[in-house]
Amino acid sequence: MHVRPGGAPSHVRRRRRPAGPVVRRVVAVAVGLAFLAPFWWVVTTSLARTSDVYRFPPSLLPHWHVANYARAWAAAPWPRLFGNTVLVAGATVVLAVLTSVLAGFAFGVLRFRGRTALFTVVLAVMMVPQTVLLIPDYVIAQTADLLDTYWIQILPWGASVFGIFLVRQFFAGLPTELFDAAELDGAGRLRMLWSIGVPLVRPAILIVALNVFLGSWNSFVWPFVMTSSPAVQPVEVGLATFYGAQGTDWTGLSAAVTFTTVPVLVLFLALQRHFLTGAYSTAGGLK
Amino acid sequence: MPQSPLTRAVAVLAAGVLAAGGLAGCGAGSSTGKTTVTFMETMSSGTLKSSMEYLTKQFEKQHKDIDVQLVVEPDYPTLRNKETAALAAGKPPTIGQAYSDWAATYAKSQVLVPLDGYAGKADVAALYPGVRSDLYLPSDHKLYMWPFNKSVVIQYYNQKMLSGKGKSAPKTWDEFAATAKAVSGHGTVGVSIDPGTSAGPAGGEAWFEILAAAYGTPVFASDGKPRFTSPAAVQAMTYLADLKKAGALSLGKNYPGQVALGAGKGGFDISSVASYFYNQQAVGGKFPMGTAPLPSGPAGAANQLAGTNIVMFAKASDQEKKAAWTFMKYLSSPDAQAYWASHSGYLPVTPAALPKMADFIAKNPYQKFGADALKTAKADPPYPWVTKAQGELAVAMQSALTGKQTPAAALADAQKQAAAEAKSGE
Amino acid sequence: MATTQAEQRVSPRAVQVGRRPARRARNGPLAVGLTLPALLIFAVFTILPTAYTFVISLFDWNPLNVAQSRFIGAGNYTKLFGHATPSFAASGLTSLYFTAGMVIGGTALSLAIAVLLQRGGALLGAVRVAVFVPHVTPLVATSIVWVWIFNPQFGLANAVLHLFGLSGVDWLDNSATAMPAVLAYSLWHEVGFTVVIFLGGLSVISGELGEAARVDGANRWQEFWYVTWPQLRPVTVFVVTISTISSLQAFTQFFLMTGGGPVHATTTLSFLLYQEAFVFFHTGYAAALAVVLFVVTALFTLLQFRTRRSSSR
């Protein structure tokens, strides 16, 4: 596949080097730039005058035409939409972390009759795709008067199979003696969960929280179907609506895409170590 | 249950979540002695949005006891989705925009109020005849709709580009094809259209319907039966496919004709009069934008009366219905229509508005020939399957124009689908 | 890291069920109480609705006026094999096209990128972040960006082709190129996650076997093919499964980029389900589609459990 530099016999080398360092770096940088190119493209477009945009081949340098941002910002109730997203995502995280810690503790630490059966139920939940749930949950929400509310965006995602598994796994990995300290009653065990357990599984909680938060922030079809008024709709649905209404205003659209995506990117860059750790630990469990 | 830090924490969190849910109620807003009329509509951008808001404010000034809430959706497929969703949830708006085939579907499910009890004979007589005939449903011949935003299709063109080739606005579709081909090349395309998808037919599909009528046979018979395989329909499709092959027509999404025209990369935009202000803004004075009536075909001039009416949903209280009718009637009044037509680009629904907008007509001739077309333009017949069948035509266009199928084969497929849909919809 | 709600439901398969010594205390009531909140949510919003879908699928359901709904037994299921366009079979093939592209293309691409980026210093670390970033972006926002990239007259994609002297392509407006275009976007969005999964897998496999292979004269390719990749088998199985399931469910990019067109070229089962249920309001027929989609997904899930069990033996 590749010509090795120098003449040293391969078995002499101790370090594992899959490719020549320079070639490898050049290829790696090219790959990285390819993945970043769409970001550059949307920011450039968002800062261009209309006359710069409709040109071929396109100009790839920004023109600092910030009026697009003002126009896009004025075209929809963005602060409300952002607020809705933060509220829905935040409440979903709180609920999902809570249910995950409680159930994860029960499955990971306690031994009780019916554990396998209940666990099988949780497993079965994974088999149901979200798309399948759209219709019946819509009818249920309609019956329960939950359509077009925050509730229908929060409650269904307030329990996470992934969260229960991960927390359970962390608890199962703790030394048995920790929770064997004394014969405790139910309340005592709850206190123990709160004071000893929760701090020990904090990494898992963070991973679950990030996962659920991003999942909620990025979800589209669920809120799009379940809600109809901007008073409760999240920002991504607002963005799709904006796209439907202003589909020809590419500079304004690009500005809206940029300012709605930046919060997620900032969150990711600030916490990227945890994101990557989360994914790594997923792979680690595969061994 | 004994109190522990955890249970307290749970209680606090639960309270927080409950509070979050409680906020949901805020959106609705309770009445303060006023009657609230909710109007679900799609005037979501540009001058359409601002003139809709202006008219609503004017109305509220004149009627202090009525509060009109506009529920804005970005486009017609979404509007229909949300109206149906709201009906399914038992919380429909008081009134909503609707194409006549939607109204047929709604009426069949018994969720509409006939307007015969509200509209007087004189109210109906004040409307253009073409507009009037589109308000009744064939199932029981009752008045279910009231006109709102009516439009016909016209041609917009780049005057500089056309005169550069020694051309002027074409009078027949054959001339149009020749001109579109003449200006194409070097990144410029004669005309760009969006047929839409099976889920949402768009402007390109409307053009096809008009072409078929101009070649002699409208695609829907007056009883709603699809006639997609008529020689006229095949000729119309062949016409478009030839333009595509010659590089004089391209397909796109999101008003590609407007984008290309505005960018100086398109010769024509075949679009509704409601595009007028959008197109003007897209062109931005870079060159003079011409407007002209649609060219005519072998069977003469043909055009489509497009746009929606307003329907009233059955769920509202009598008081709300009364208030809603007051608003509907206001929207069709000569004053409101004169404002609406000269700011939104749509055509007035009553000739009584014309004297009140003489200035505007003088400066914007398209309103004149648009209103003329209103006298002859035909609307698609009001049967529940029409939008779905138009979706099949949009698919046939994509198929024939990208060379996937011959025009005849693509139309035959669409005909089969639409006929089945019409049969199950009866 | 999983970012869609669908994935959240899927990822846990990664985590093995551990064995714990027996705990003596009687915890029955407490344990049930602790699992109850989660189970209640699952029951109300997942388990019962799944059963309800089956009920709806037996009706000609009128969402506008439920009283007008009619029981038609298996009518909706026989219609699945009727002449509706796009047919159930055609959409199934479209789903298969997309899924195969995502699974084969995605796995190969992410494995290649993972091998390229494994270990290494700050520069490669930065590239790892760059590759992962698209995965955290909302599908709505970035689908819109890619519609603009694929604009035939003014877009970046044709500008790149132009650079190499190639003529432009209609991308999303041509039934032959629409699916490849959506695939390109989806790979851009999803590959970052699977790259990191593979990196995680690569970081824990034994380097000694590779050393031994090289001593025996194996070249890089042989080393990868015969030594490295076999050790990544469980990771690969996981990536294949999660890609399969999330591809079967993919919806947002189709909704925003193509609307299922042109000529149904991108009408996948998920999109068809949405369109039948929420555009045409053929609710009963859509519910029948949902039941089929559920069975297919459940089969994949079970298959994966099977493979996992046999591979860990």
Tab-separated table of C-alpha atoms in Angstrom, chain B residues 37-243:
chain	number	residue	atom	x	y	z
B	37	VAL	CA	-60.829	34.815	16.435
B	38	THR	CA	-57.877	32.610	15.521
B	39	PHE	CA	-56.917	32.608	11.857
B	40	MET	CA	-54.519	29.959	10.577
B	41	GLU	CA	-52.753	31.287	7.484
B	42	THR	CA	-49.509	31.258	5.520
B	43	MET	CA	-48.666	34.927	5.063
B	44	SER	CA	-45.299	34.244	6.622
B	45	SER	CA	-42.829	36.538	4.921
B	46	GLY	CA	-42.183	39.716	3.002
B	47	THR	CA	-44.978	42.121	2.190
B	48	LEU	CA	-47.541	39.331	2.532
B	49	LYS	CA	-46.802	39.171	6.232
B	50	SER	CA	-46.725	42.904	6.814
B	51	SER	CA	-49.921	43.636	4.883
B	52	MET	CA	-51.761	40.800	6.637
B	53	GLU	CA	-50.705	42.223	9.982
B	54	TYR	CA	-51.691	45.735	8.926
B	55	LEU	CA	-55.192	44.683	7.863
B	56	THR	CA	-55.672	42.763	11.095
B	57	LYS	CA	-54.706	45.807	13.143
B	58	GLN	CA	-57.052	48.022	11.140
B	59	PHE	CA	-59.861	45.572	11.727
B	60	GLU	CA	-59.200	45.412	15.452
B	61	LYS	CA	-59.274	49.204	15.570
B	62	GLN	CA	-62.713	49.216	13.982
B	63	HIS	CA	-63.978	46.334	16.110
B	64	LYS	CA	-62.759	46.860	19.641
B	65	ASP	CA	-64.608	43.791	20.901
B	66	ILE	CA	-62.806	41.364	18.588
B	67	ASP	CA	-59.271	40.124	18.986
B	68	VAL	CA	-57.798	38.430	15.892
B	69	GLN	CA	-54.882	36.088	16.449
B	70	LEU	CA	-52.897	35.128	13.370
B	71	VAL	CA	-51.413	31.633	13.492
B	72	VAL	CA	-48.795	31.720	10.762
B	73	GLU	CA	-47.498	28.607	8.982
B	74	PRO	CA	-44.601	28.739	6.502
B	75	ASP	CA	-46.255	27.084	3.491
B	76	TYR	CA	-49.422	25.365	2.292
B	77	PRO	CA	-48.467	21.739	2.995
B	78	THR	CA	-47.574	22.713	6.569
B	79	LEU	CA	-50.755	24.756	6.872
B	80	ARG	CA	-52.849	21.782	5.862
B	81	ASN	CA	-50.932	19.522	8.213
B	82	LYS	CA	-51.461	21.894	11.119
B	83	GLU	CA	-55.132	22.502	10.384
B	84	THR	CA	-55.744	18.781	10.280
B	85	ALA	CA	-53.682	18.274	13.420
B	86	ALA	CA	-55.639	20.952	15.231
B	87	LEU	CA	-58.925	19.442	14.059
B	88	ALA	CA	-57.792	16.008	15.175
B	89	ALA	CA	-56.875	17.437	18.549
B	90	GLY	CA	-60.315	19.001	18.820
B	91	LYS	CA	-58.759	22.470	18.983
B	92	PRO	CA	-59.165	23.922	15.508
B	93	PRO	CA	-58.671	27.630	14.862
B	94	THR	CA	-61.851	29.640	14.325
B	95	ILE	CA	-61.063	30.085	10.633
B	96	GLY	CA	-58.319	29.022	8.280
B	97	GLN	CA	-57.105	29.401	4.729
B	98	ALA	CA	-58.049	26.395	2.594
B	99	TYR	CA	-57.917	25.297	-1.016
B	100	SER	CA	-61.296	24.095	-2.204
B	101	ASP	CA	-60.259	20.440	-2.224
B	102	TRP	CA	-59.183	20.703	1.424
B	103	ALA	CA	-62.555	22.212	2.168
B	104	ALA	CA	-64.180	19.233	0.463
B	105	THR	CA	-62.209	16.886	2.715
B	106	TYR	CA	-63.085	18.867	5.828
B	107	ALA	CA	-66.755	19.103	4.918
B	108	LYS	CA	-66.921	15.358	4.365
B	109	SER	CA	-65.695	14.873	7.934
B	110	GLN	CA	-68.326	17.347	9.128
B	111	VAL	CA	-65.952	19.839	10.704
B	112	LEU	CA	-66.954	22.905	8.640
B	113	VAL	CA	-69.799	25.385	9.008
B	114	PRO	CA	-71.645	26.349	5.805
B	115	LEU	CA	-71.602	30.115	5.392
B	116	ASP	CA	-75.059	30.448	3.795
B	117	GLY	CA	-76.423	31.718	7.091
B	118	TYR	CA	-73.841	34.513	7.198
B	119	ALA	CA	-73.263	35.722	3.662
B	120	GLY	CA	-76.094	37.733	2.125
B	121	LYS	CA	-76.961	37.660	-1.575
B	122	ALA	CA	-75.393	41.069	-2.086
B	123	ASP	CA	-72.157	39.949	-0.419
B	124	VAL	CA	-71.811	37.114	-2.900
B	125	ALA	CA	-72.871	39.205	-5.898
B	126	ALA	CA	-70.090	41.730	-5.217
B	127	LEU	CA	-67.403	39.136	-6.062
B	128	TYR	CA	-65.890	38.347	-9.473
B	129	PRO	CA	-67.921	35.526	-11.078
B	130	GLY	CA	-64.867	33.228	-11.327
B	131	VAL	CA	-64.115	33.795	-7.679
B	132	ARG	CA	-67.734	33.241	-6.716
B	133	SER	CA	-68.149	29.876	-8.420
B	134	ASP	CA	-65.182	28.501	-6.502
B	135	LEU	CA	-66.866	28.908	-3.095
B	136	TYR	CA	-69.452	26.126	-3.231
B	137	LEU	CA	-68.902	22.408	-2.738
B	138	PRO	CA	-70.506	20.047	-5.246
B	139	SER	CA	-71.508	17.549	-2.545
B	140	ASP	CA	-74.387	19.669	-1.204
B	141	HIS	CA	-74.076	22.915	-3.212
B	142	LYS	CA	-73.684	24.947	-0.038
B	143	LEU	CA	-71.420	27.950	0.430
B	144	TYR	CA	-68.440	26.712	2.496
B	145	MET	CA	-65.728	29.184	1.579
B	146	TRP	CA	-65.103	32.887	1.426
B	147	PRO	CA	-62.467	34.291	-0.929
B	148	PHE	CA	-59.191	35.644	0.351
B	149	ASN	CA	-55.979	35.569	-1.621
B	150	LYS	CA	-56.607	35.060	-5.311
B	151	SER	CA	-53.991	34.969	-7.987
B	152	VAL	CA	-53.276	34.041	-11.565
B	153	VAL	CA	-49.970	33.190	-13.186
B	154	ILE	CA	-48.040	35.745	-15.232
B	155	GLN	CA	-44.607	35.932	-16.840
B	156	TYR	CA	-41.781	37.948	-15.316
B	157	TYR	CA	-38.744	38.545	-17.488
B	158	ASN	CA	-35.361	40.196	-17.670
B	159	GLN	CA	-35.963	43.053	-20.133
B	160	LYS	CA	-32.293	43.716	-20.713
B	161	MET	CA	-31.563	40.089	-21.470
B	162	LEU	CA	-34.483	39.769	-23.872
B	163	SER	CA	-33.796	42.968	-25.768
B	164	GLY	CA	-30.113	41.954	-25.955
B	165	LYS	CA	-31.304	39.086	-28.149
B	166	GLY	CA	-33.710	41.333	-30.033
B	167	LYS	CA	-36.736	39.795	-28.326
B	168	SER	CA	-39.754	41.102	-26.503
B	169	ALA	CA	-42.273	39.420	-24.228
B	170	PRO	CA	-43.575	36.344	-26.104
B	171	LYS	CA	-47.244	36.173	-27.062
B	172	THR	CA	-47.494	32.443	-27.747
B	173	TRP	CA	-45.924	29.443	-26.053
B	174	ASP	CA	-43.957	28.699	-29.220
B	175	GLU	CA	-42.441	32.177	-29.123
B	176	PHE	CA	-41.748	31.659	-25.446
B	177	ALA	CA	-39.785	28.485	-26.172
B	178	ALA	CA	-37.755	30.198	-28.881
B	179	THR	CA	-36.948	33.155	-26.622
B	180	ALA	CA	-36.066	30.956	-23.640
B	181	LYS	CA	-33.680	28.966	-25.809
B	182	ALA	CA	-32.164	32.134	-27.274
B	183	VAL	CA	-31.154	33.552	-23.897
B	184	SER	CA	-29.849	30.268	-22.468
B	185	GLY	CA	-26.207	29.313	-22.208
B	186	HIS	CA	-23.094	30.455	-20.320
B	187	GLY	CA	-24.672	29.801	-16.920
B	188	THR	CA	-27.978	31.394	-17.865
B	189	VAL	CA	-31.127	29.298	-18.075
B	190	GLY	CA	-34.277	30.486	-19.839
B	191	VAL	CA	-36.616	29.541	-17.026
B	192	SER	CA	-36.241	27.621	-13.736
B	193	ILE	CA	-39.177	25.852	-12.146
B	194	ASP	CA	-40.052	23.792	-9.077
B	195	PRO	CA	-42.661	21.123	-9.834
B	196	GLY	CA	-42.781	20.246	-6.137
B	197	THR	CA	-43.090	16.749	-4.749
B	198	SER	CA	-45.836	14.201	-4.298
B	199	ALA	CA	-46.360	15.667	-0.837
B	200	GLY	CA	-46.452	19.273	-2.006
B	201	PRO	CA	-47.025	20.276	-5.640
B	202	ALA	CA	-45.477	23.686	-6.398
B	203	GLY	CA	-45.519	26.426	-9.029
B	204	GLY	CA	-44.019	24.347	-11.831
B	205	GLU	CA	-46.935	21.943	-11.590
B	206	ALA	CA	-49.406	24.825	-11.940
B	207	TRP	CA	-47.623	25.909	-15.115
B	208	PHE	CA	-48.012	22.412	-16.519
B	209	GLU	CA	-51.755	22.473	-15.819
B	210	ILE	CA	-52.042	25.809	-17.623
B	211	LEU	CA	-50.063	24.507	-20.611
B	212	ALA	CA	-52.314	21.471	-20.896
B	213	ALA	CA	-55.352	23.771	-20.904
B	214	ALA	CA	-53.665	26.015	-23.499
B	215	TYR	CA	-53.196	22.927	-25.685
B	216	GLY	CA	-56.897	22.170	-25.390
B	217	THR	CA	-57.700	19.918	-22.404
B	218	PRO	CA	-57.536	20.942	-18.735
B	219	VAL	CA	-56.062	18.141	-16.612
B	220	PHE	CA	-59.149	17.858	-14.430
B	221	ALA	CA	-62.654	17.435	-15.831
B	222	SER	CA	-65.322	19.525	-14.138
B	223	ASP	CA	-66.369	16.487	-12.069
B	224	GLY	CA	-62.787	16.271	-10.783
B	225	LYS	CA	-61.786	13.231	-12.880
B	226	PRO	CA	-58.119	13.346	-13.895
B	227	ARG	CA	-57.394	13.500	-17.641
B	228	PHE	CA	-53.629	13.335	-17.547
B	229	THR	CA	-53.186	11.245	-20.685
B	230	SER	CA	-55.008	13.543	-23.098
B	231	PRO	CA	-53.041	14.540	-26.219
B	232	ALA	CA	-52.957	18.089	-24.824
B	233	ALA	CA	-51.333	16.946	-21.576
B	234	VAL	CA	-48.755	14.887	-23.450
B	235	GLN	CA	-48.027	17.861	-25.736
B	236	ALA	CA	-47.600	20.123	-22.715
B	237	MET	CA	-45.192	17.697	-21.083
B	238	THR	CA	-43.267	17.228	-24.323
B	239	TYR	CA	-42.995	21.006	-24.625
B	240	LEU	CA	-41.359	21.255	-21.188
B	241	ALA	CA	-39.133	18.226	-21.795
B	242	ASP	CA	-37.867	19.808	-25.014
B	243	LEU	CA	-37.019	23.018	-23.195
